[in-house]
mmCIF file of C-alpha atoms in Angstrom:
data_model
loop_
_atom_site.group_PDB
_atom_site.id
_atom_site.type_symbol
_atom_site.label_atom_id
_atom_site.label_comp_id
_atom_site.label_asym_id
_atom_site.label_seq_id
_atom_site.Cartn_x
_atom_site.Cartn_y
_atom_site.Cartn_z
ATOM 1 C CA MET A 1 -50.019 0.119 -72.329
ATOM 2 C CA SER A 2 -47.008 0.129 -70.005
ATOM 3 C CA GLY A 3 -48.484 2.286 -67.249
ATOM 4 C CA PHE A 4 -51.320 4.656 -66.518
ATOM 5 C CA SER A 5 -53.155 6.542 -63.815
ATOM 6 C CA PHE A 6 -56.932 6.714 -63.906
ATOM 7 C CA SER A 7 -58.079 10.176 -64.986
ATOM 8 C CA PHE A 8 -60.636 10.784 -62.266
ATOM 9 C CA SER A 9 -60.722 11.527 -58.570
ATOM 10 C CA GLY A 10 -61.643 9.116 -55.825
ATOM 11 C CA GLU A 11 -59.829 6.084 -57.140
ATOM 12 C CA ASP A 12 -58.092 5.140 -53.931
ATOM 13 C CA ILE A 13 -58.360 5.504 -50.181
ATOM 14 C CA GLU A 14 -55.156 6.649 -48.569
ATOM 15 C CA ASP A 15 -56.260 9.236 -45.988
ATOM 16 C CA ASN A 16 -56.569 7.137 -42.849
ATOM 17 C CA SER A 17 -59.321 9.321 -41.424
ATOM 18 C CA ILE A 18 -61.688 8.491 -44.269
ATOM 19 C CA SER A 19 -64.890 6.958 -42.982
ATOM 20 C CA ASP A 20 -66.927 7.187 -46.161
ATOM 21 C CA PRO A 21 -65.117 7.750 -49.466
ATOM 22 C CA ASP A 22 -65.884 11.106 -51.062
ATOM 23 C CA PRO A 23 -64.287 13.090 -53.885
ATOM 24 C CA ASP A 24 -63.164 16.012 -51.719
ATOM 25 C CA VAL A 25 -61.023 13.789 -49.497
ATOM 26 C CA SER A 26 -59.788 11.733 -52.429
ATOM 27 C CA GLN A 27 -58.507 14.819 -54.257
ATOM 28 C CA HIS A 28 -55.821 15.536 -51.659
ATOM 29 C CA SER A 29 -54.954 11.860 -51.189
ATOM 30 C CA LYS A 30 -54.907 11.001 -54.875
ATOM 31 C CA TYR A 31 -51.145 10.567 -55.108
ATOM 32 C CA ALA A 32 -50.445 9.649 -51.493
ATOM 33 C CA VAL A 33 -49.497 6.066 -52.319
ATOM 34 C CA GLU A 34 -46.722 5.386 -54.780
ATOM 35 C CA THR A 35 -46.434 1.848 -55.967
ATOM 36 C CA GLY A 36 -44.742 -0.424 -58.420
ATOM 37 C CA THR A 37 -43.237 -3.819 -58.956
ATOM 38 C CA LEU A 38 -40.873 -5.541 -56.563
ATOM 39 C CA ARG A 39 -38.359 -7.716 -58.417
ATOM 40 C CA ARG A 40 -41.010 -8.913 -60.807
ATOM 41 C CA PRO A 41 -40.142 -10.157 -64.303
ATOM 42 C CA PRO A 42 -41.832 -8.516 -67.302
ATOM 43 C CA THR A 43 -44.949 -10.644 -67.299
ATOM 44 C CA SER A 44 -48.616 -9.711 -67.370
ATOM 45 C CA ALA A 45 -51.744 -10.495 -65.403
ATOM 46 C CA PHE A 46 -53.712 -10.672 -68.630
ATOM 47 C CA PRO A 47 -53.129 -12.346 -72.009
ATOM 48 C CA ILE A 48 -51.174 -9.771 -74.056
ATOM 49 C CA ALA A 49 -49.571 -10.526 -77.380
ATOM 50 C CA GLY A 50 -45.836 -11.048 -77.090
ATOM 51 C CA GLN A 51 -45.798 -11.232 -73.309
ATOM 52 C CA ALA A 52 -45.597 -14.265 -71.075
ATOM 53 C CA GLN A 53 -47.904 -14.589 -68.077
ATOM 54 C CA LEU A 54 -46.690 -15.072 -64.551
ATOM 55 C CA PRO A 55 -47.694 -18.664 -63.754
ATOM 56 C CA PRO A 56 -49.950 -19.273 -60.758
ATOM 57 C CA HIS A 57 -48.289 -20.247 -57.524
ATOM 58 C CA SER A 58 -49.409 -21.053 -53.993
ATOM 59 C CA HIS A 59 -47.462 -19.689 -51.040
ATOM 60 C CA ILE A 60 -46.901 -21.321 -47.653
ATOM 61 C CA LEU A 61 -47.981 -19.153 -44.736
ATOM 62 C CA GLU A 62 -45.143 -20.255 -42.458
ATOM 63 C CA GLU A 63 -42.507 -19.355 -45.078
ATOM 64 C CA MET A 64 -44.097 -15.970 -45.741
ATOM 65 C CA LEU A 65 -44.132 -15.154 -42.030
ATOM 66 C CA GLN A 66 -40.430 -15.951 -41.748
ATOM 67 C CA SER A 67 -39.708 -13.236 -44.343
ATOM 68 C CA LEU A 68 -41.379 -10.446 -42.375
ATOM 69 C CA PRO A 69 -39.284 -7.687 -40.796
ATOM 70 C CA SER A 70 -38.985 -7.442 -37.022
ATOM 71 C CA LYS A 71 -41.499 -4.572 -36.897
ATOM 72 C CA ILE A 72 -44.258 -3.258 -39.149
ATOM 73 C CA ALA A 73 -45.660 0.262 -38.944
ATOM 74 C CA TYR A 74 -49.364 0.843 -39.490
ATOM 75 C CA SER A 75 -52.213 3.335 -39.480
ATOM 76 C CA THR A 76 -55.958 2.703 -39.402
ATOM 77 C CA LEU A 77 -58.758 3.196 -41.885
ATOM 78 C CA ILE A 78 -62.153 3.884 -40.279
ATOM 79 C CA VAL A 79 -65.104 2.647 -42.342
ATOM 80 C CA LYS A 80 -68.585 3.934 -41.528
ATOM 81 C CA LEU A 81 -71.047 1.082 -41.947
ATOM 82 C CA ASP A 82 -74.657 1.388 -43.028
ATOM 83 C CA ASP A 83 -76.060 0.754 -39.539
ATOM 84 C CA GLY A 84 -74.122 3.689 -38.087
ATOM 85 C CA THR A 85 -71.342 1.601 -36.539
ATOM 86 C CA GLN A 86 -67.701 1.780 -37.533
ATOM 87 C CA LEU A 87 -65.090 -0.754 -38.531
ATOM 88 C CA SER A 88 -61.397 -0.092 -37.904
ATOM 89 C CA ILE A 89 -59.021 -1.718 -40.383
ATOM 90 C CA PRO A 90 -55.283 -1.336 -39.690
ATOM 91 C CA ARG A 91 -52.992 -1.353 -42.713
ATOM 92 C CA ARG A 92 -49.242 -1.366 -43.136
ATOM 93 C CA GLU A 93 -47.772 2.006 -44.061
ATOM 94 C CA LEU A 94 -46.250 2.177 -47.524
ATOM 95 C CA TRP A 95 -43.267 4.112 -46.234
ATOM 96 C CA ASP A 96 -42.575 1.105 -44.022
ATOM 97 C CA VAL A 97 -42.517 -1.076 -47.138
ATOM 98 C CA ARG A 98 -39.925 1.302 -48.596
ATOM 99 C CA VAL A 99 -37.807 1.001 -45.468
ATOM 100 C CA GLN A 100 -37.851 -2.784 -45.838
ATOM 101 C CA LEU A 101 -36.832 -2.561 -49.482
ATOM 102 C CA MET A 102 -34.000 -0.177 -48.656
ATOM 103 C CA ALA A 103 -32.752 -2.544 -45.950
ATOM 104 C CA GLU A 104 -32.798 -5.350 -48.515
ATOM 105 C CA ASP A 105 -30.967 -3.195 -51.105
ATOM 106 C CA ASP A 106 -33.806 -3.727 -53.547
ATOM 107 C CA ASP A 107 -32.998 -0.856 -55.903
ATOM 108 C CA GLU A 108 -35.262 -2.260 -58.588
ATOM 109 C CA GLY A 109 -38.242 -2.341 -56.243
ATOM 110 C CA LEU A 110 -37.570 1.182 -55.016
ATOM 111 C CA THR A 111 -37.174 2.478 -58.571
ATOM 112 C CA ASN A 112 -40.513 0.980 -59.540
ATOM 113 C CA LEU A 113 -42.418 2.613 -56.671
ATOM 114 C CA GLY A 114 -43.957 5.160 -59.029
ATOM 115 C CA LYS A 115 -47.300 6.952 -59.273
ATOM 116 C CA ASP A 116 -48.901 4.717 -61.893
ATOM 117 C CA ASP A 117 -52.089 3.056 -60.676
ATOM 118 C CA VAL A 118 -51.372 0.105 -62.956
ATOM 119 C CA ARG A 119 -48.284 -0.857 -64.945
ATOM 120 C CA THR A 120 -49.474 -3.439 -67.395
ATOM 121 C CA GLY A 121 -47.188 -6.441 -67.446
ATOM 122 C CA VAL A 122 -45.471 -5.339 -64.244
ATOM 123 C CA TYR A 123 -47.805 -4.269 -61.451
ATOM 124 C CA GLU A 124 -51.586 -4.513 -61.157
ATOM 125 C CA GLY A 125 -52.515 -1.979 -58.475
ATOM 126 C CA GLY A 126 -52.207 -4.151 -55.373
ATOM 127 C CA PHE A 127 -50.693 -1.576 -53.006
ATOM 128 C CA LYS A 128 -53.698 0.742 -53.158
ATOM 129 C CA SER A 129 -56.839 0.515 -51.047
ATOM 130 C CA TRP A 130 -59.566 1.180 -53.585
ATOM 131 C CA GLU A 131 -62.914 2.768 -52.805
ATOM 132 C CA SER A 132 -64.865 -0.133 -54.243
ATOM 133 C CA SER A 133 -63.263 -2.471 -51.714
ATOM 134 C CA VAL A 134 -64.960 -0.446 -48.962
ATOM 135 C CA ASP A 135 -68.270 -0.940 -50.787
ATOM 136 C CA VAL A 136 -67.718 -4.719 -50.575
ATOM 137 C CA VAL A 137 -67.002 -4.413 -46.841
ATOM 138 C CA LYS A 138 -70.355 -2.679 -46.381
ATOM 139 C CA VAL A 139 -72.193 -5.355 -48.352
ATOM 140 C CA LEU A 140 -70.565 -8.123 -46.322
ATOM 141 C CA HIS A 141 -71.421 -6.394 -43.055
ATOM 142 C CA GLY A 142 -75.067 -6.180 -44.098
ATOM 143 C CA ARG A 143 -75.033 -9.961 -44.672
ATOM 144 C CA ARG A 144 -72.694 -10.811 -41.828
ATOM 145 C CA GLU A 145 -74.610 -13.783 -40.434
ATOM 146 C CA GLU A 146 -75.118 -15.207 -43.906
ATOM 147 C CA VAL A 147 -71.538 -14.890 -45.106
ATOM 148 C CA LEU A 148 -69.959 -16.288 -41.935
ATOM 149 C CA GLN A 149 -71.610 -19.688 -42.218
ATOM 150 C CA TYR A 150 -69.419 -22.717 -41.477
ATOM 151 C CA PRO A 151 -67.910 -24.647 -43.064
ATOM 152 C CA GLY A 152 -67.075 -22.511 -46.086
ATOM 153 C CA ARG A 153 -64.454 -20.499 -47.874
ATOM 154 C CA PHE A 154 -63.769 -17.009 -49.125
ATOM 155 C CA LEU A 155 -61.575 -16.184 -52.098
ATOM 156 C CA GLU A 156 -60.653 -12.577 -52.798
ATOM 157 C CA LEU A 157 -59.385 -12.103 -56.336
ATOM 158 C CA GLY A 158 -57.003 -9.209 -56.888
ATOM 159 C CA CYS A 159 -56.908 -8.760 -53.127
ATOM 160 C CA GLY A 160 -54.107 -6.202 -52.732
ATOM 161 C CA THR A 161 -54.515 -4.624 -49.288
ATOM 162 C CA ALA A 162 -57.494 -6.998 -48.843
ATOM 163 C CA LEU A 163 -59.993 -4.778 -46.997
ATOM 164 C CA PRO A 164 -62.992 -7.144 -47.481
ATOM 165 C CA SER A 165 -61.019 -10.185 -46.324
ATOM 166 C CA LEU A 166 -59.638 -8.243 -43.363
ATOM 167 C CA ALA A 167 -63.197 -7.381 -42.305
ATOM 168 C CA VAL A 168 -64.261 -11.029 -42.510
ATOM 169 C CA PHE A 169 -61.115 -12.094 -40.642
ATOM 170 C CA GLN A 170 -61.832 -9.677 -37.806
ATOM 171 C CA TRP A 171 -65.456 -10.824 -37.497
ATOM 172 C CA LEU A 172 -64.330 -14.445 -37.337
ATOM 173 C CA LEU A 173 -61.798 -13.713 -34.607
ATOM 174 C CA GLU A 174 -64.407 -11.874 -32.570
ATOM 175 C CA GLN A 175 -66.788 -14.822 -32.574
ATOM 176 C CA SER A 176 -66.905 -17.748 -30.169
ATOM 177 C CA LYS A 177 -64.231 -20.409 -30.538
ATOM 178 C CA GLU A 178 -66.875 -23.101 -30.847
ATOM 179 C CA ARG A 179 -66.940 -24.123 -34.497
ATOM 180 C CA PRO A 180 -68.718 -26.798 -36.497
ATOM 181 C CA ALA A 181 -66.348 -29.281 -38.114
ATOM 182 C CA GLY A 182 -64.770 -28.030 -41.332
ATOM 183 C CA GLY A 183 -63.900 -24.482 -40.366
ATOM 184 C CA LEU A 184 -63.490 -21.660 -42.810
ATOM 185 C CA GLU A 185 -60.837 -20.718 -45.367
ATOM 186 C CA ILE A 186 -59.812 -17.272 -46.522
ATOM 187 C CA GLY A 187 -57.989 -17.345 -49.840
ATOM 188 C CA LEU A 188 -56.110 -14.235 -50.947
ATOM 189 C CA ALA A 189 -55.005 -13.940 -54.553
ATOM 190 C CA ASP A 190 -53.010 -11.177 -56.207
ATOM 191 C CA TYR A 191 -51.004 -11.100 -59.396
ATOM 192 C CA ASN A 192 -47.862 -9.871 -57.630
ATOM 193 C CA PRO A 193 -46.404 -12.210 -54.971
ATOM 194 C CA THR A 194 -44.658 -9.204 -53.457
ATOM 195 C CA VAL A 195 -48.013 -7.561 -52.763
ATOM 196 C CA LEU A 196 -49.060 -10.634 -50.791
ATOM 197 C CA GLN A 197 -45.781 -10.600 -48.855
ATOM 198 C CA LEU A 198 -45.453 -6.868 -48.216
ATOM 199 C CA VAL A 199 -49.021 -5.742 -47.528
ATOM 200 C CA THR A 200 -51.618 -8.539 -47.595
ATOM 201 C CA LEU A 201 -50.008 -10.758 -44.970
ATOM 202 C CA PRO A 202 -48.899 -7.871 -42.707
ATOM 203 C CA ASN A 203 -52.434 -6.492 -42.802
ATOM 204 C CA LEU A 204 -53.808 -9.835 -41.625
ATOM 205 C CA LEU A 205 -51.376 -9.824 -38.711
ATOM 206 C CA LEU A 206 -52.407 -6.270 -37.866
ATOM 207 C CA SER A 207 -56.113 -7.146 -37.882
ATOM 208 C CA TRP A 208 -55.398 -10.121 -35.637
ATOM 209 C CA ALA A 209 -53.383 -7.962 -33.236
ATOM 210 C CA GLN A 210 -56.106 -5.314 -33.123
ATOM 211 C CA VAL A 211 -58.713 -7.905 -32.089
ATOM 212 C CA LYS A 212 -56.521 -9.817 -29.640
ATOM 213 C CA ARG A 213 -54.877 -6.743 -28.073
ATOM 214 C CA LYS A 214 -57.979 -4.619 -27.927
ATOM 215 C CA ASP A 215 -57.234 -3.099 -24.508
ATOM 216 C CA SER A 216 -53.817 -1.766 -25.514
ATOM 217 C CA TRP A 217 -54.307 -1.239 -29.239
ATOM 218 C CA GLU A 218 -53.703 2.212 -30.756
ATOM 219 C CA ALA A 219 -54.865 3.612 -34.069
ATOM 220 C CA GLU A 220 -51.316 3.968 -35.362
ATOM 221 C CA GLY A 221 -47.925 2.734 -34.332
ATOM 222 C CA GLU A 222 -45.722 -0.329 -34.738
ATOM 223 C CA VAL A 223 -46.186 -4.020 -34.063
ATOM 224 C CA GLU A 224 -43.192 -6.151 -33.175
ATOM 225 C CA ILE A 225 -43.067 -9.420 -35.086
ATOM 226 C CA ASP A 226 -41.420 -11.934 -32.769
ATOM 227 C CA ALA A 227 -41.724 -15.638 -31.993
ATOM 228 C CA ASP A 228 -44.290 -15.037 -29.262
ATOM 229 C CA LEU A 229 -46.588 -13.086 -31.574
ATOM 230 C CA LEU A 230 -46.349 -15.693 -34.331
ATOM 231 C CA GLU A 231 -47.058 -18.515 -31.882
ATOM 232 C CA LYS A 232 -50.187 -16.736 -30.641
ATOM 233 C CA PHE A 233 -51.229 -15.954 -34.215
ATOM 234 C CA PHE A 234 -51.077 -19.626 -35.210
ATOM 235 C CA SER A 235 -52.861 -20.609 -32.013
ATOM 236 C CA SER A 236 -55.731 -18.251 -32.841
ATOM 237 C CA LEU A 237 -56.037 -19.634 -36.360
ATOM 238 C CA LYS A 238 -56.222 -23.141 -34.936
ATOM 239 C CA SER A 239 -58.724 -22.344 -32.173
ATOM 240 C CA HIS A 240 -61.008 -20.469 -34.583
ATOM 241 C CA ASP A 241 -60.498 -23.147 -37.276
ATOM 242 C CA ILE A 242 -59.395 -20.584 -39.878
ATOM 243 C CA ARG A 243 -57.109 -21.525 -42.758
ATOM 244 C CA LEU A 244 -55.308 -18.823 -44.760
ATOM 245 C CA LEU A 245 -54.324 -19.444 -48.388
ATOM 246 C CA PHE A 246 -52.176 -17.256 -50.643
ATOM 247 C CA LEU A 247 -52.130 -17.463 -54.430
ATOM 248 C CA SER A 248 -50.290 -15.358 -56.999
ATOM 249 C CA GLY A 249 -50.105 -15.238 -60.764
ATOM 250 C CA ALA A 250 -52.203 -14.430 -63.782
ATOM 251 C CA TRP A 251 -55.914 -15.120 -64.080
ATOM 252 C CA SER A 252 -56.003 -18.184 -66.289
ATOM 253 C CA PRO A 253 -57.305 -21.764 -66.488
ATOM 254 C CA GLU A 254 -54.131 -22.787 -64.644
ATOM 255 C CA PHE A 255 -54.944 -20.354 -61.844
ATOM 256 C CA VAL A 256 -58.463 -21.800 -61.563
ATOM 257 C CA ARG A 257 -57.101 -25.347 -61.336
ATOM 258 C CA LEU A 258 -54.581 -24.353 -58.668
ATOM 259 C CA ALA A 259 -57.207 -22.520 -56.625
ATOM 260 C CA ILE A 260 -59.568 -25.501 -56.690
ATOM 261 C CA GLN A 261 -56.755 -27.911 -55.813
ATOM 262 C CA THR A 262 -55.504 -25.729 -52.964
ATOM 263 C CA MET A 263 -58.827 -25.076 -51.255
ATOM 264 C CA ARG A 264 -60.640 -27.632 -49.130
ATOM 265 C CA SER A 265 -63.065 -29.811 -51.016
ATOM 266 C CA ASP A 266 -66.832 -29.668 -50.737
ATOM 267 C CA PRO A 267 -67.443 -26.702 -48.445
ATOM 268 C CA ALA A 268 -70.972 -25.639 -47.627
ATOM 269 C CA ARG A 269 -70.361 -22.238 -49.173
ATOM 270 C CA LEU A 270 -67.975 -20.436 -51.526
ATOM 271 C CA THR A 271 -67.917 -16.620 -51.521
ATOM 272 C CA ILE A 272 -65.745 -14.885 -54.115
ATOM 273 C CA LEU A 273 -64.867 -11.229 -53.613
ATOM 274 C CA GLY A 274 -63.406 -8.715 -56.037
ATOM 275 C CA ALA A 275 -63.007 -4.949 -56.271
ATOM 276 C CA GLU A 276 -61.604 -2.798 -59.077
ATOM 277 C CA THR A 277 -60.700 -5.795 -61.215
ATOM 278 C CA ILE A 278 -62.361 -4.761 -64.507
ATOM 279 C CA TYR A 279 -60.683 -1.430 -65.267
ATOM 280 C CA SER A 280 -59.962 -2.247 -68.923
ATOM 281 C CA PRO A 281 -61.578 -4.465 -71.585
ATOM 282 C CA VAL A 282 -58.676 -6.955 -71.406
ATOM 283 C CA ALA A 283 -58.827 -7.125 -67.609
ATOM 284 C CA LEU A 284 -62.609 -7.415 -67.732
ATOM 285 C CA ARG A 285 -62.591 -10.397 -70.090
ATOM 286 C CA SER A 286 -59.855 -12.216 -68.198
ATOM 287 C CA PHE A 287 -61.477 -11.630 -64.823
ATOM 288 C CA ALA A 288 -64.947 -12.641 -66.054
ATOM 289 C CA GLU A 289 -63.614 -15.915 -67.471
ATOM 290 C CA THR A 290 -61.726 -16.735 -64.268
ATOM 291 C CA LEU A 291 -64.654 -15.832 -62.020
ATOM 292 C CA MET A 292 -67.166 -17.925 -63.941
ATOM 293 C CA SER A 293 -64.765 -20.881 -64.142
ATOM 294 C CA LEU A 294 -64.357 -20.782 -60.378
ATOM 295 C CA LEU A 295 -68.116 -20.574 -59.807
ATOM 296 C CA ASP A 296 -68.855 -23.363 -62.274
ATOM 297 C CA LYS A 297 -66.054 -25.777 -61.357
ATOM 298 C CA THR A 298 -65.522 -25.368 -57.612
ATOM 299 C CA PRO A 299 -67.377 -27.974 -55.549
ATOM 300 C CA ALA A 300 -69.635 -26.174 -53.068
ATOM 301 C CA GLY A 301 -73.167 -26.345 -51.818
ATOM 302 C CA ASP A 302 -73.743 -22.625 -52.335
ATOM 303 C CA LYS A 303 -71.654 -20.345 -54.555
ATOM 304 C CA ILE A 304 -71.857 -16.570 -54.780
ATOM 305 C CA ALA A 305 -69.649 -13.624 -55.778
ATOM 306 C CA PHE A 306 -69.703 -9.977 -54.745
ATOM 307 C CA ILE A 307 -67.912 -7.827 -57.314
ATOM 308 C CA ALA A 308 -67.483 -4.062 -56.986
ATOM 309 C CA ALA A 309 -66.282 -1.567 -59.558
ATOM 310 C CA LYS A 310 -66.755 1.910 -60.908
ATOM 311 C CA LYS A 311 -69.640 2.368 -63.295
ATOM 312 C CA VAL A 312 -67.236 3.478 -66.031
ATOM 313 C CA TYR A 313 -63.446 3.611 -66.177
ATOM 314 C CA PHE A 314 -62.978 6.713 -68.284
ATOM 315 C CA GLY A 315 -60.031 6.591 -70.649
ATOM 316 C CA VAL A 316 -59.323 2.870 -70.290
ATOM 317 C CA GLY A 317 -62.580 1.247 -71.354
ATOM 318 C CA GLY A 318 -63.925 -0.964 -68.577
ATOM 319 C CA SER A 319 -67.466 -0.657 -67.187
ATOM 320 C CA ILE A 320 -69.681 -2.524 -64.759
ATOM 321 C CA GLU A 321 -72.372 -2.864 -67.431
ATOM 322 C CA ASP A 322 -69.970 -4.560 -69.854
ATOM 323 C CA PHE A 323 -68.841 -6.882 -67.076
ATOM 324 C CA CYS A 324 -72.421 -7.868 -66.220
ATOM 325 C CA ASP A 325 -73.144 -8.544 -69.892
ATOM 326 C CA SER A 326 -70.017 -10.689 -70.114
ATOM 327 C CA VAL A 327 -70.822 -12.938 -67.154
ATOM 328 C CA ARG A 328 -74.498 -13.194 -68.151
ATOM 329 C CA ALA A 329 -73.334 -14.498 -71.525
ATOM 330 C CA LYS A 330 -71.450 -17.182 -69.615
ATOM 331 C CA GLY A 331 -74.574 -18.256 -67.735
ATOM 332 C CA ALA A 332 -74.473 -16.076 -64.609
ATOM 333 C CA VAL A 333 -77.418 -14.642 -62.730
ATOM 334 C CA VAL A 334 -76.511 -11.028 -61.936
ATOM 335 C CA LYS A 335 -78.162 -8.585 -59.560
ATOM 336 C CA GLN A 336 -76.983 -5.112 -58.592
ATOM 337 C CA ILE A 337 -77.177 -4.849 -54.811
ATOM 338 C CA ARG A 338 -75.491 -1.521 -54.098
ATOM 339 C CA GLU A 339 -74.816 1.774 -55.856
ATOM 340 C CA GLU A 340 -72.767 4.770 -54.759
ATOM 341 C CA SER A 341 -73.510 8.068 -56.478
ATOM 342 C CA ASP A 342 -71.284 10.441 -54.504
ATOM 343 C CA GLY A 343 -68.067 11.209 -56.361
ATOM 344 C CA VAL A 344 -67.198 8.587 -58.943
ATOM 345 C CA ARG A 345 -70.233 6.336 -59.418
ATOM 346 C CA ARG A 346 -69.689 2.771 -58.249
ATOM 347 C CA ALA A 347 -71.713 -0.408 -57.890
ATOM 348 C CA VAL A 348 -71.602 -3.828 -56.278
ATOM 349 C CA VAL A 349 -73.168 -6.773 -58.071
ATOM 350 C CA GLU A 350 -74.093 -10.228 -56.797
ATOM 351 C CA ILE A 351 -73.275 -13.081 -59.168
ATOM 352 C CA LYS A 352 -74.399 -16.682 -59.095
ATOM 353 C CA SER A 353 -73.968 -19.398 -61.685
ATOM 354 C CA LYS A 354 -77.139 -21.027 -62.978
#
């Protein structure tokens, strides 16, 4: 299975005016984002016979920031929340990613920017903003006071454009600077390191700029990445006691060990997030094993996961029901906490280890 596109509408969110995902909007935006691998060797996120896995790796924030271009272009996704309010999430434009690749003469990366949603062994969908990630944002907003407890940590698996983590990041920045000792971590994990570098990190900078430059911020435009901006960005992280972690590589026991080693020890709370990570039986099994290992082995006073997916992934075999059965067999307590019936049916489940 070298590459495929899901054979249903509503799989991604690429019209920036979308406030609540629906099939009519998704139809015209279905192919708006073209993605692929960026100088990535032929390895796979999941155990596949005859293929090596990309080993897990942690990335240093300061080094990633130094690799950013001088400007990043963005537009804004507007999410309608359940209480009638709205959340604005700025995201880097994909065409801006292409410009960067062209400037770097990355012909391989440009060639691989195709229309496949997933290219098994090459690219795992990280440049798309998936509808289920908006469902996780809505769940987190409904539990905002609960999920923002300090000290604690978030870990978004298969983060890609990282909408749920961006929402949490914005809420943290908007709060008072007075923090209990220990702070909060946001861990962002994606199979492709280039996804972390080209969209995940820029999106975090954009969310920070939107909060800190509220009076002059516009819904679309460019942000200049200079020494002054980076200095203020680091200052905000320090004053709000927020630590950002970046992990890449395949879901595996090695990934679990690296994640546990990299995160702070003994937080009051661990919240794992995931959206659209179970789109095939192989992906489902690998993700379920990694998720349950993290819940079982990570030291924390309270551990919980919010996982969102489509009810059924037609043509590729994954389903939310199969995923729930899989984690229950590994000792999880599972509860469905949200269902979307408009367009492609989706659900969010809450998972705790016994």
